[in-house]
């Protein structure tokens, strides 16, 4: 059973619309992250989140993006007004459980902006 | 800007072949290197976390080495099987625990 669940798996939206991508980490994690991969490009860091605050964000994460953990379990990424170039696979990740462990990734949400 | 490079971009091998790919990274300010296997429609899955120069790690038929002084890591797969077909991602740990990824090596193992 996956430790990080993302919904939806695929979302198609019109340019200018708001989208909310959701992530539910099942295990007890402290740090959460959003990454994305535009088709044919590298996986890119967007934002890290700790203790209900953003701890670091990339240049990509501009005012159109926001993150929340409203109820202590769901972790959301909101894009206020989507652009064509926001089309990508968006991954949620949670921090390693131990020093030998990697990050736990969700299975991703494929966002298509038309 | 931390840049991670992987080669080759893609690889086609026959079942039973052994193969290896490379991850290169800046050797200064190194913290850790991660290898992930990413199968289509699934989550990237952690294979190895490597921190020390000279580290060698093994999981079944897959192993990895790390050279932090020259800035590279190798991933080896012995006796490739069709189920090894995936994209193998290398990532270096940057500030605030963020991962900086390479572009990945796409491996296809043909029966």
Short mmCIF file of C-alpha atoms in Angstrom, two decimals:
data_model
loop_
_atom_site.label_atom_id
_atom_site.label_comp_id
_atom_site.label_asym_id
_atom_site.label_seq_id
_atom_site.Cartn_x
_atom_site.Cartn_y
_atom_site.Cartn_z
CA UNK A 1 0.00 0.00 0.00
CA UNK A 2 1.49 3.37 -1.01
CA UNK A 3 2.51 5.68 1.79
CA UNK A 4 1.71 8.79 -0.24
CA UNK A 5 -1.50 9.00 -2.22
CA UNK A 6 -2.17 11.67 -4.81
CA UNK A 7 -5.44 12.71 -6.37
CA UNK A 8 -6.48 13.09 -9.08
CA UNK A 9 -4.19 10.92 -11.18
CA UNK A 10 -4.97 13.01 -14.24
CA UNK A 11 -6.57 16.42 -14.57
CA UNK A 12 -7.37 18.40 -17.67
CA UNK A 13 -8.13 22.07 -17.16
CA UNK A 14 -8.64 25.14 -19.26
CA UNK A 15 -6.04 27.87 -19.24
CA UNK A 16 -6.78 30.43 -16.56
CA UNK A 17 -8.64 28.00 -14.31
CA UNK A 18 -7.61 27.16 -10.77
CA UNK A 19 -6.54 23.63 -9.92
CA UNK A 20 -5.89 21.96 -6.60
CA UNK A 21 -3.71 18.88 -6.46
CA UNK A 22 -3.99 16.75 -3.35
CA UNK A 23 -1.60 14.53 -1.49
CA UNK A 24 -2.23 12.37 1.54
CA UNK A 25 0.84 11.04 3.32
CA UNK A 26 -0.25 8.04 5.35
CA UNK A 27 2.78 7.62 7.57
CA UNK A 28 4.03 10.16 10.05
CA UNK A 29 6.18 12.62 8.09
CA UNK A 30 7.43 16.08 8.93
CA UNK A 31 8.64 17.51 5.63
CA UNK A 32 6.62 17.55 2.45
CA UNK A 33 7.57 18.52 -1.04
CA UNK A 34 6.14 19.19 -4.46
CA UNK A 35 8.12 18.38 -7.57
CA UNK A 36 7.10 18.44 -11.18
CA UNK A 37 8.32 17.04 -14.45
CA UNK A 38 7.46 18.74 -17.71
CA UNK A 39 7.50 16.17 -20.48
CA UNK A 40 11.03 15.59 -21.70
CA UNK A 41 12.64 17.64 -18.94
CA UNK A 42 14.20 16.94 -15.55
CA UNK A 43 12.18 16.52 -12.39
CA UNK A 44 12.20 19.98 -10.76
CA UNK A 45 11.83 21.01 -7.14
CA UNK A 46 8.93 23.39 -6.49
CA UNK A 47 8.54 23.80 -2.75
CA UNK A 48 9.27 22.25 0.64
CA UNK A 49 6.90 22.51 3.58
CA UNK A 50 7.59 21.97 7.27
CA UNK A 51 5.53 22.66 10.34
CA UNK A 52 2.79 24.32 8.29
CA UNK A 53 5.19 26.73 6.65
CA UNK A 54 7.10 26.92 3.41
CA UNK A 55 10.77 26.23 4.16
CA UNK A 56 12.09 26.72 0.65
CA UNK A 57 10.67 27.44 -2.77
CA UNK A 58 12.14 27.51 -6.25
CA UNK A 59 11.93 30.28 -8.83
CA UNK A 60 9.13 28.35 -10.50
CA UNK A 61 6.97 28.68 -7.38
CA UNK A 62 5.66 32.17 -8.04
CA UNK A 63 2.55 33.94 -6.77
CA UNK A 64 0.34 31.66 -8.84
CA UNK A 65 1.29 28.72 -6.62
CA UNK A 66 0.40 28.05 -3.02
CA UNK A 67 0.58 25.10 -0.64
CA UNK A 68 -1.45 24.21 2.39
CA UNK A 69 -1.93 21.47 4.91
CA UNK A 70 -5.35 22.54 6.08
CA UNK A 71 -6.40 19.63 8.24
CA UNK A 72 -3.14 18.06 9.33
CA UNK A 73 -3.31 15.28 6.78
CA UNK A 74 -4.04 16.52 3.25
CA UNK A 75 -1.24 18.47 1.62
CA UNK A 76 -2.37 20.55 -1.34
CA UNK A 77 -0.80 22.45 -4.20
CA UNK A 78 -2.96 25.15 -5.73
CA UNK A 79 -2.31 26.81 -9.04
CA UNK A 80 -4.49 29.91 -9.18
CA UNK A 81 -4.57 30.65 -12.89
CA UNK A 82 -3.12 27.85 -14.94
CA UNK A 83 -0.97 28.46 -17.99
CA UNK A 84 -0.17 26.10 -20.83
CA UNK A 85 3.36 25.75 -19.50
CA UNK A 86 2.04 24.40 -16.20
CA UNK A 87 1.25 21.13 -17.98
CA UNK A 88 3.40 18.55 -16.23
CA UNK A 89 3.44 15.55 -13.92
CA UNK A 90 3.26 16.85 -10.34
CA UNK A 91 4.67 14.70 -7.55
CA UNK A 92 4.18 15.00 -3.85
CA UNK A 93 6.95 13.61 -1.64
CA UNK A 94 7.55 13.04 2.05
CA UNK A 95 10.83 13.04 3.90
CA UNK A 96 12.78 9.84 4.60
CA UNK A 97 11.90 7.82 7.64
CA UNK A 98 15.56 7.06 8.36
CA UNK A 99 19.08 8.03 7.22
CA UNK A 100 19.27 5.11 4.79
CA UNK A 101 15.86 5.77 3.28
CA UNK A 102 15.00 7.79 0.24
CA UNK A 103 12.06 10.10 -0.11
CA UNK A 104 8.59 8.62 -0.51
CA UNK A 105 6.91 9.83 -3.65
CA UNK A 106 3.28 9.71 -4.64
CA UNK A 107 2.31 8.30 -8.02
CA UNK A 108 1.79 11.77 -9.41
CA UNK A 109 -0.92 13.90 -10.96
CA UNK A 110 -0.67 14.53 -14.67
CA UNK A 111 -1.95 18.05 -15.26
CA UNK A 112 -2.86 19.02 -18.79
CA UNK A 113 -3.71 22.66 -19.43
CA UNK A 114 -5.56 23.28 -22.69
CA UNK B 1 23.40 26.23 -9.69
CA UNK B 2 23.75 22.55 -8.86
CA UNK B 3 23.60 20.49 -12.07
CA UNK B 4 23.25 16.72 -12.16
CA UNK B 5 23.94 14.88 -15.40
CA UNK B 6 23.07 11.31 -16.28
CA UNK B 7 24.24 9.16 -19.15
CA UNK B 8 23.23 7.54 -21.32
CA UNK B 9 19.82 9.07 -21.90
CA UNK B 10 18.41 5.70 -22.91
CA UNK B 11 19.61 2.14 -23.15
CA UNK B 12 18.27 -0.98 -24.82
CA UNK B 13 19.67 -4.32 -23.66
CA UNK B 14 18.80 -7.98 -24.01
CA UNK B 15 17.58 -10.04 -21.11
CA UNK B 16 20.57 -11.37 -19.22
CA UNK B 17 22.91 -8.54 -20.19
CA UNK B 18 24.60 -6.55 -17.48
CA UNK B 19 24.52 -2.80 -17.76
CA UNK B 20 25.59 0.34 -16.00
CA UNK B 21 24.86 4.04 -16.11
CA UNK B 22 26.48 7.15 -14.77
CA UNK B 23 25.46 10.12 -12.67
CA UNK B 24 27.76 13.17 -12.50
CA UNK B 25 27.48 16.01 -10.03
CA UNK B 26 29.58 18.87 -8.62
CA UNK B 27 31.95 17.47 -6.01
CA UNK B 28 31.86 20.57 -3.79
CA UNK B 29 29.30 20.87 -0.95
CA UNK B 30 28.16 17.28 -1.38
CA UNK B 31 25.64 15.89 1.15
CA UNK B 32 24.04 12.80 -0.32
CA UNK B 33 23.09 11.10 -3.57
CA UNK B 34 19.91 9.16 -4.20
CA UNK B 35 19.03 6.64 -6.88
CA UNK B 36 15.38 6.06 -7.76
CA UNK B 37 13.66 3.65 -10.12
CA UNK B 38 10.61 5.06 -11.85
CA UNK B 39 8.30 2.73 -13.69
CA UNK B 40 5.59 4.14 -15.91
CA UNK B 41 2.40 5.05 -14.01
CA UNK B 42 4.05 4.36 -10.66
CA UNK B 43 5.81 6.36 -7.96
CA UNK B 44 9.56 6.83 -8.13
CA UNK B 45 10.94 4.20 -5.77
CA UNK B 46 14.09 4.76 -3.73
CA UNK B 47 16.90 2.33 -4.49
CA UNK B 48 19.90 3.73 -2.66
CA UNK B 49 20.96 6.65 -0.51
CA UNK B 50 24.70 7.21 -0.58
CA UNK B 51 26.69 9.66 1.47
CA UNK B 52 30.31 8.61 1.88
CA UNK B 53 33.07 8.61 -0.70
CA UNK B 54 33.71 5.02 -1.72
CA UNK B 55 30.24 3.86 -0.68
CA UNK B 56 29.06 0.71 -2.38
CA UNK B 57 25.49 -0.47 -1.95
CA UNK B 58 23.70 -3.52 -3.26
CA UNK B 59 20.09 -4.63 -3.51
CA UNK B 60 19.68 -7.95 -5.28
CA UNK B 61 21.09 -7.61 -8.81
CA UNK B 62 21.42 -3.83 -8.55
CA UNK B 63 24.40 -2.09 -7.03
CA UNK B 64 25.80 1.42 -6.91
CA UNK B 65 29.09 3.12 -6.17
CA UNK B 66 29.93 6.67 -5.19
CA UNK B 67 32.98 8.85 -5.77
CA UNK B 68 32.43 12.24 -4.15
CA UNK B 69 35.93 13.54 -4.90
CA UNK B 70 35.47 13.31 -8.65
CA UNK B 71 31.71 13.75 -8.56
CA UNK B 72 30.19 10.60 -10.02
CA UNK B 73 28.11 7.56 -9.14
CA UNK B 74 27.57 4.37 -11.13
CA UNK B 75 24.51 2.16 -11.05
CA UNK B 76 24.99 -1.44 -12.15
CA UNK B 77 22.38 -4.02 -13.04
CA UNK B 78 23.61 -7.59 -13.32
CA UNK B 79 21.68 -10.00 -15.55
CA UNK B 80 18.98 -7.54 -16.61
CA UNK B 81 15.39 -8.77 -16.60
CA UNK B 82 12.37 -7.29 -18.42
CA UNK B 83 11.00 -6.13 -15.06
CA UNK B 84 14.09 -3.91 -14.69
CA UNK B 85 12.74 -1.75 -17.52
CA UNK B 86 12.24 1.70 -16.02
CA UNK B 87 13.73 5.16 -15.82
CA UNK B 88 16.56 5.36 -13.31
CA UNK B 89 16.84 8.77 -11.67
CA UNK B 90 19.83 10.11 -9.83
CA UNK B 91 19.38 13.04 -7.44
CA UNK B 92 21.72 15.03 -5.25
CA UNK B 93 20.59 16.54 -1.99
CA UNK B 94 20.63 20.34 -2.04
CA UNK B 95 19.71 22.88 0.62
CA UNK B 96 16.67 22.34 2.90
CA UNK B 97 16.56 18.69 1.90
CA UNK B 98 15.49 19.33 -1.68
CA UNK B 99 16.56 16.90 -4.37
CA UNK B 100 18.23 18.06 -7.58
CA UNK B 101 17.55 15.46 -10.25
CA UNK B 102 19.33 14.36 -13.36
CA UNK B 103 17.34 13.75 -16.51
CA UNK B 104 17.31 10.00 -15.93
CA UNK B 105 18.38 6.96 -17.91
CA UNK B 106 15.54 5.09 -19.59
CA UNK B 107 16.31 1.37 -19.62
CA UNK B 108 14.47 -1.11 -21.83
CA UNK B 109 15.23 -4.80 -21.34
CA UNK B 110 14.10 -6.96 -24.23
CA UNK B 111 13.24 -10.65 -23.71
#
